[in-house]
mmCIF file of C-alpha atoms in Angstrom:
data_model
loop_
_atom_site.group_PDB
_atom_site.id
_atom_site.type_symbol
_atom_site.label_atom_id
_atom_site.label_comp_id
_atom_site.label_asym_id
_atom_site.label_seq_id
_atom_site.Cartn_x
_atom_site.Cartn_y
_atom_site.Cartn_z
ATOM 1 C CA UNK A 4 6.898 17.708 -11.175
ATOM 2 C CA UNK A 5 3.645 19.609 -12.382
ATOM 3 C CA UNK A 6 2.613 16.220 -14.867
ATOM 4 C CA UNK A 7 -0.888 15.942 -14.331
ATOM 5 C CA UNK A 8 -2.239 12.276 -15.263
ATOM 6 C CA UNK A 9 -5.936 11.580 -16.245
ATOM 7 C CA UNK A 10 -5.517 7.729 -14.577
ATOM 8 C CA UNK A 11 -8.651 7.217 -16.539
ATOM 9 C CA UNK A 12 -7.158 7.489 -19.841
ATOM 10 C CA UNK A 13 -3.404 6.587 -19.176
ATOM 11 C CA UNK A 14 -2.519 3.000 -18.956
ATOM 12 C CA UNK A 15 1.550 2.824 -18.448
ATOM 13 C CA UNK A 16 2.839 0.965 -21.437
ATOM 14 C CA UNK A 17 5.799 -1.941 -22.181
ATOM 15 C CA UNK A 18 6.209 0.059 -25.349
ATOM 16 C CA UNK A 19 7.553 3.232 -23.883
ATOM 17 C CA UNK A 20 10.455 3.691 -21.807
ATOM 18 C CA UNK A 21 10.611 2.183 -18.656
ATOM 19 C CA UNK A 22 9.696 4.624 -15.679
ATOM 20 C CA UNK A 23 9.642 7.829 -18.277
ATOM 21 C CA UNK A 24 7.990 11.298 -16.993
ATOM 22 C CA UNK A 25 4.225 9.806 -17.447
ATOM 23 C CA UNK A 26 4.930 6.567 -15.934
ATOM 24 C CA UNK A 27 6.340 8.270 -12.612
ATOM 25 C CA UNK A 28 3.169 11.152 -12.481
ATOM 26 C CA UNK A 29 0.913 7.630 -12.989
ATOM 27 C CA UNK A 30 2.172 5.965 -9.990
ATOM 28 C CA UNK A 31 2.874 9.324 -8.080
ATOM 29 C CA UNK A 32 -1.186 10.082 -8.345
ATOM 30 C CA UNK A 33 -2.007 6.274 -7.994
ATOM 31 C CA UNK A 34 -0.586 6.057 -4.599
ATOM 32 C CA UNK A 35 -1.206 9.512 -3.789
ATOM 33 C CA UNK A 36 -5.008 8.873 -4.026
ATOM 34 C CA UNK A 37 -4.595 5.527 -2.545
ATOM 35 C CA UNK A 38 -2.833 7.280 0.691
ATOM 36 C CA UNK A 39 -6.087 9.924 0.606
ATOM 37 C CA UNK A 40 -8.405 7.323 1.059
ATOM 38 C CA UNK A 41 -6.950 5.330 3.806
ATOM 39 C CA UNK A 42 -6.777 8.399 5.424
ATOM 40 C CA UNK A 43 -10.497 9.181 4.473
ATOM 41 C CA UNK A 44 -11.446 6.188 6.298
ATOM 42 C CA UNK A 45 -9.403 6.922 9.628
ATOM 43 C CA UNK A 46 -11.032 10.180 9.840
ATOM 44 C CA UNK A 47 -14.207 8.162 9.006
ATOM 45 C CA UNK A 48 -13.410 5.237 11.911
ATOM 46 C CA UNK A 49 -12.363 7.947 14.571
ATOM 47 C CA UNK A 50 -15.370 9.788 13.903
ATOM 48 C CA UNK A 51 -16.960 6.349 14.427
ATOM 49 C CA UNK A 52 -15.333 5.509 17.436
ATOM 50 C CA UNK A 53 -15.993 8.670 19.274
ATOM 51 C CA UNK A 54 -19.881 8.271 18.486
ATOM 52 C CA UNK A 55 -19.981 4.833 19.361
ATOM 53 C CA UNK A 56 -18.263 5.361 23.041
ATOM 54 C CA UNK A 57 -21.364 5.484 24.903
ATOM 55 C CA UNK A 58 -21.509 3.027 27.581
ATOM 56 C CA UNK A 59 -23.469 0.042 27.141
ATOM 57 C CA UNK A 60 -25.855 -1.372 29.994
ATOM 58 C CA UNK A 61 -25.569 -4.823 28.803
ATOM 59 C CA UNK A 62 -22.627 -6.786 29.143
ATOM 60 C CA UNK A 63 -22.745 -8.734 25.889
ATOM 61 C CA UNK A 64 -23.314 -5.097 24.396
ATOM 62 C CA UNK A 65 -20.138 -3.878 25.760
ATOM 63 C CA UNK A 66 -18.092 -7.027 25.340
ATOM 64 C CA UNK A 67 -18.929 -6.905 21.192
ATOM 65 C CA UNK A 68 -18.809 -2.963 21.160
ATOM 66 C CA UNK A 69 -15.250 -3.524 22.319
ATOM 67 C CA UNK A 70 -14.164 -6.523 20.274
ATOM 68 C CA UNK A 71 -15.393 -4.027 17.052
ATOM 69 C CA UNK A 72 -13.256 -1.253 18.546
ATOM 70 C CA UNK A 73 -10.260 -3.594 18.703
ATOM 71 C CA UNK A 74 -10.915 -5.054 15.371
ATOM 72 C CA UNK A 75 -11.017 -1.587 14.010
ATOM 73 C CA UNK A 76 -7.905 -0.036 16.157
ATOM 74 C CA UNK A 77 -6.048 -3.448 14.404
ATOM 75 C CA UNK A 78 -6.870 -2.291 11.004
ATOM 76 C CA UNK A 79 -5.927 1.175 11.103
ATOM 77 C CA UNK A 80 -2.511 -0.144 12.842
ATOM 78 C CA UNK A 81 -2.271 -2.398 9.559
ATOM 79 C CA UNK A 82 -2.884 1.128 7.347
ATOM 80 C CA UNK A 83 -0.543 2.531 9.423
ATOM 81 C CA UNK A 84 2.069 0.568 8.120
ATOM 82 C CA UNK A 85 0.539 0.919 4.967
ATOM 83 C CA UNK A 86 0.916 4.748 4.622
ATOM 84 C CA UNK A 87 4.589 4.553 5.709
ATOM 85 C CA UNK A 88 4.886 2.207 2.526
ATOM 86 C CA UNK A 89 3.290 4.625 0.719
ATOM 87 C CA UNK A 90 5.245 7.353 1.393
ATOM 88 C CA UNK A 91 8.351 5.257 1.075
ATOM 89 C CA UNK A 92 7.543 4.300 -2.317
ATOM 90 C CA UNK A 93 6.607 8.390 -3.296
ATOM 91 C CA UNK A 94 10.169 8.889 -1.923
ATOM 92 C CA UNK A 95 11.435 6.494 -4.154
ATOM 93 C CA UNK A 96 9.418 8.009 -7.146
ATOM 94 C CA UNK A 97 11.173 11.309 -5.779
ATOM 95 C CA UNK A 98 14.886 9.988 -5.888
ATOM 96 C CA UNK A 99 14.727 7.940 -8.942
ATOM 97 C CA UNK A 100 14.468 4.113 -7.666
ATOM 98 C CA UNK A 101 10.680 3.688 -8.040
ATOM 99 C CA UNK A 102 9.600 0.857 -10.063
ATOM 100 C CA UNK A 103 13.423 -1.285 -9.669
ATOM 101 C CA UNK A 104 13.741 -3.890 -7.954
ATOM 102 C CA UNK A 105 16.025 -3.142 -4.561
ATOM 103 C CA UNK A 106 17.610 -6.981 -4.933
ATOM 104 C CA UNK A 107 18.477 -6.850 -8.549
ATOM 105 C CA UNK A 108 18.123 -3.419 -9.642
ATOM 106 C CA UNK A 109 16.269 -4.860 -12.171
ATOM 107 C CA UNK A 110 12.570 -3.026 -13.238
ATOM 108 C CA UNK A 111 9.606 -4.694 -11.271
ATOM 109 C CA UNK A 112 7.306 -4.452 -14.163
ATOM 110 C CA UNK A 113 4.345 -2.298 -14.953
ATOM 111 C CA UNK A 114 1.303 -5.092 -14.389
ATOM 112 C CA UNK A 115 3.391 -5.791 -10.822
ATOM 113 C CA UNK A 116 3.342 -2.197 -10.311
ATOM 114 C CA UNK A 117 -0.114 -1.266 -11.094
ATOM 115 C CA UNK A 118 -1.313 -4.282 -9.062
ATOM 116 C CA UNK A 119 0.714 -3.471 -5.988
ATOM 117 C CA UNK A 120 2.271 0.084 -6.395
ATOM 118 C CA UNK A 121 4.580 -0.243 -3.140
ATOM 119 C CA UNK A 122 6.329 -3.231 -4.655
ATOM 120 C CA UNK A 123 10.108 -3.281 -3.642
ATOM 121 C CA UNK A 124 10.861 -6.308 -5.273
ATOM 122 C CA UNK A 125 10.418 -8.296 -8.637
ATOM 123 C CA UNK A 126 8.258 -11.169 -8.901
ATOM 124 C CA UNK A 127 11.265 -13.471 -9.179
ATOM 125 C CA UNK A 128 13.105 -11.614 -6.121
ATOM 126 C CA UNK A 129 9.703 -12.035 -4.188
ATOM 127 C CA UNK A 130 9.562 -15.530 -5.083
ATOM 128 C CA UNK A 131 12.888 -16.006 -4.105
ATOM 129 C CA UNK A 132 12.507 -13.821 -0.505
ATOM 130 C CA UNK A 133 8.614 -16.109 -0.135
ATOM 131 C CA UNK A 134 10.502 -20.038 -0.249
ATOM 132 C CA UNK A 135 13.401 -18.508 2.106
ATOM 133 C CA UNK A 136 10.736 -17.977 4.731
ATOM 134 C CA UNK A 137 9.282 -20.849 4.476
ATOM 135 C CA UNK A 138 12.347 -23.115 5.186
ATOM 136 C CA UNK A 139 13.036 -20.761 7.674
ATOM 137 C CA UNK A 140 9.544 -20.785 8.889
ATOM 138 C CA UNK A 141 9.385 -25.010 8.565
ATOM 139 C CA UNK A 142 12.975 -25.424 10.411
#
């Protein structure tokens, strides 16, 4: 697994075959980088967060220092989550299933899967899962 892809100059293709060698190095360094920089801006928020702890005097000081703290601790709870689909979908790149669809075993697509590289499902499949909610949601 030593395929090193420039993502600058490679652009996954319908022409070649679906999920080949490049295709799977592509994705493996697009969410690899992707994973980097959420983790980037942790580091960058704790860093933040442990500067900005000083006490504030004021009282509408404190009370808006600590809604931006919670704000922030939300986010990184939402990246989080985020990482674990990460590293879900670099498994999947590991065991072969990357880029299928886990309803249909059908292939996502490339445009779905540059666009949102921890899809699990086809457009149609999503589609299908979205207007299930909602009646459930609407009931």
């Amino acid at each position: 697994m030593s395929e090193k892809i420039d993502l600058s100059n490679y652009v996954p293709s319908e022409d070649e075959e679906f999920m080949n060698g490049n295709q799977r190095a592509y994705f493996r360094a697009k969410l690899v980088a992707w994973k980097n920089d959420i983790l980037r801006e942790a580091r960058e928020t704790l860093d933040h967060l442990a500067e900005e702890s000083a006490n504030h005097p004021d009282l509408a000081d404190r009370a808006s220092s600590e809604t931006d703290r919670a704000i922030e601790l939300r986010a990184r709870d939402r990246q989080r989550k985020l990482i674990s689909k990460i590293d879900a979908a670099l498994q999947r790149i590991e065991d072969g299933t990357y880029g299928y669809c886990e309803e249909t075993g059908e292939p996502i697509g490339l445009k779905r899967l540059d666009a949102r590289p921890i899809a699990t499902l086809s457009i149609e499949a999503q589609e299908r899962h979205e207007r299930r909610e909602k009646v459930y949601r609407d009931e």
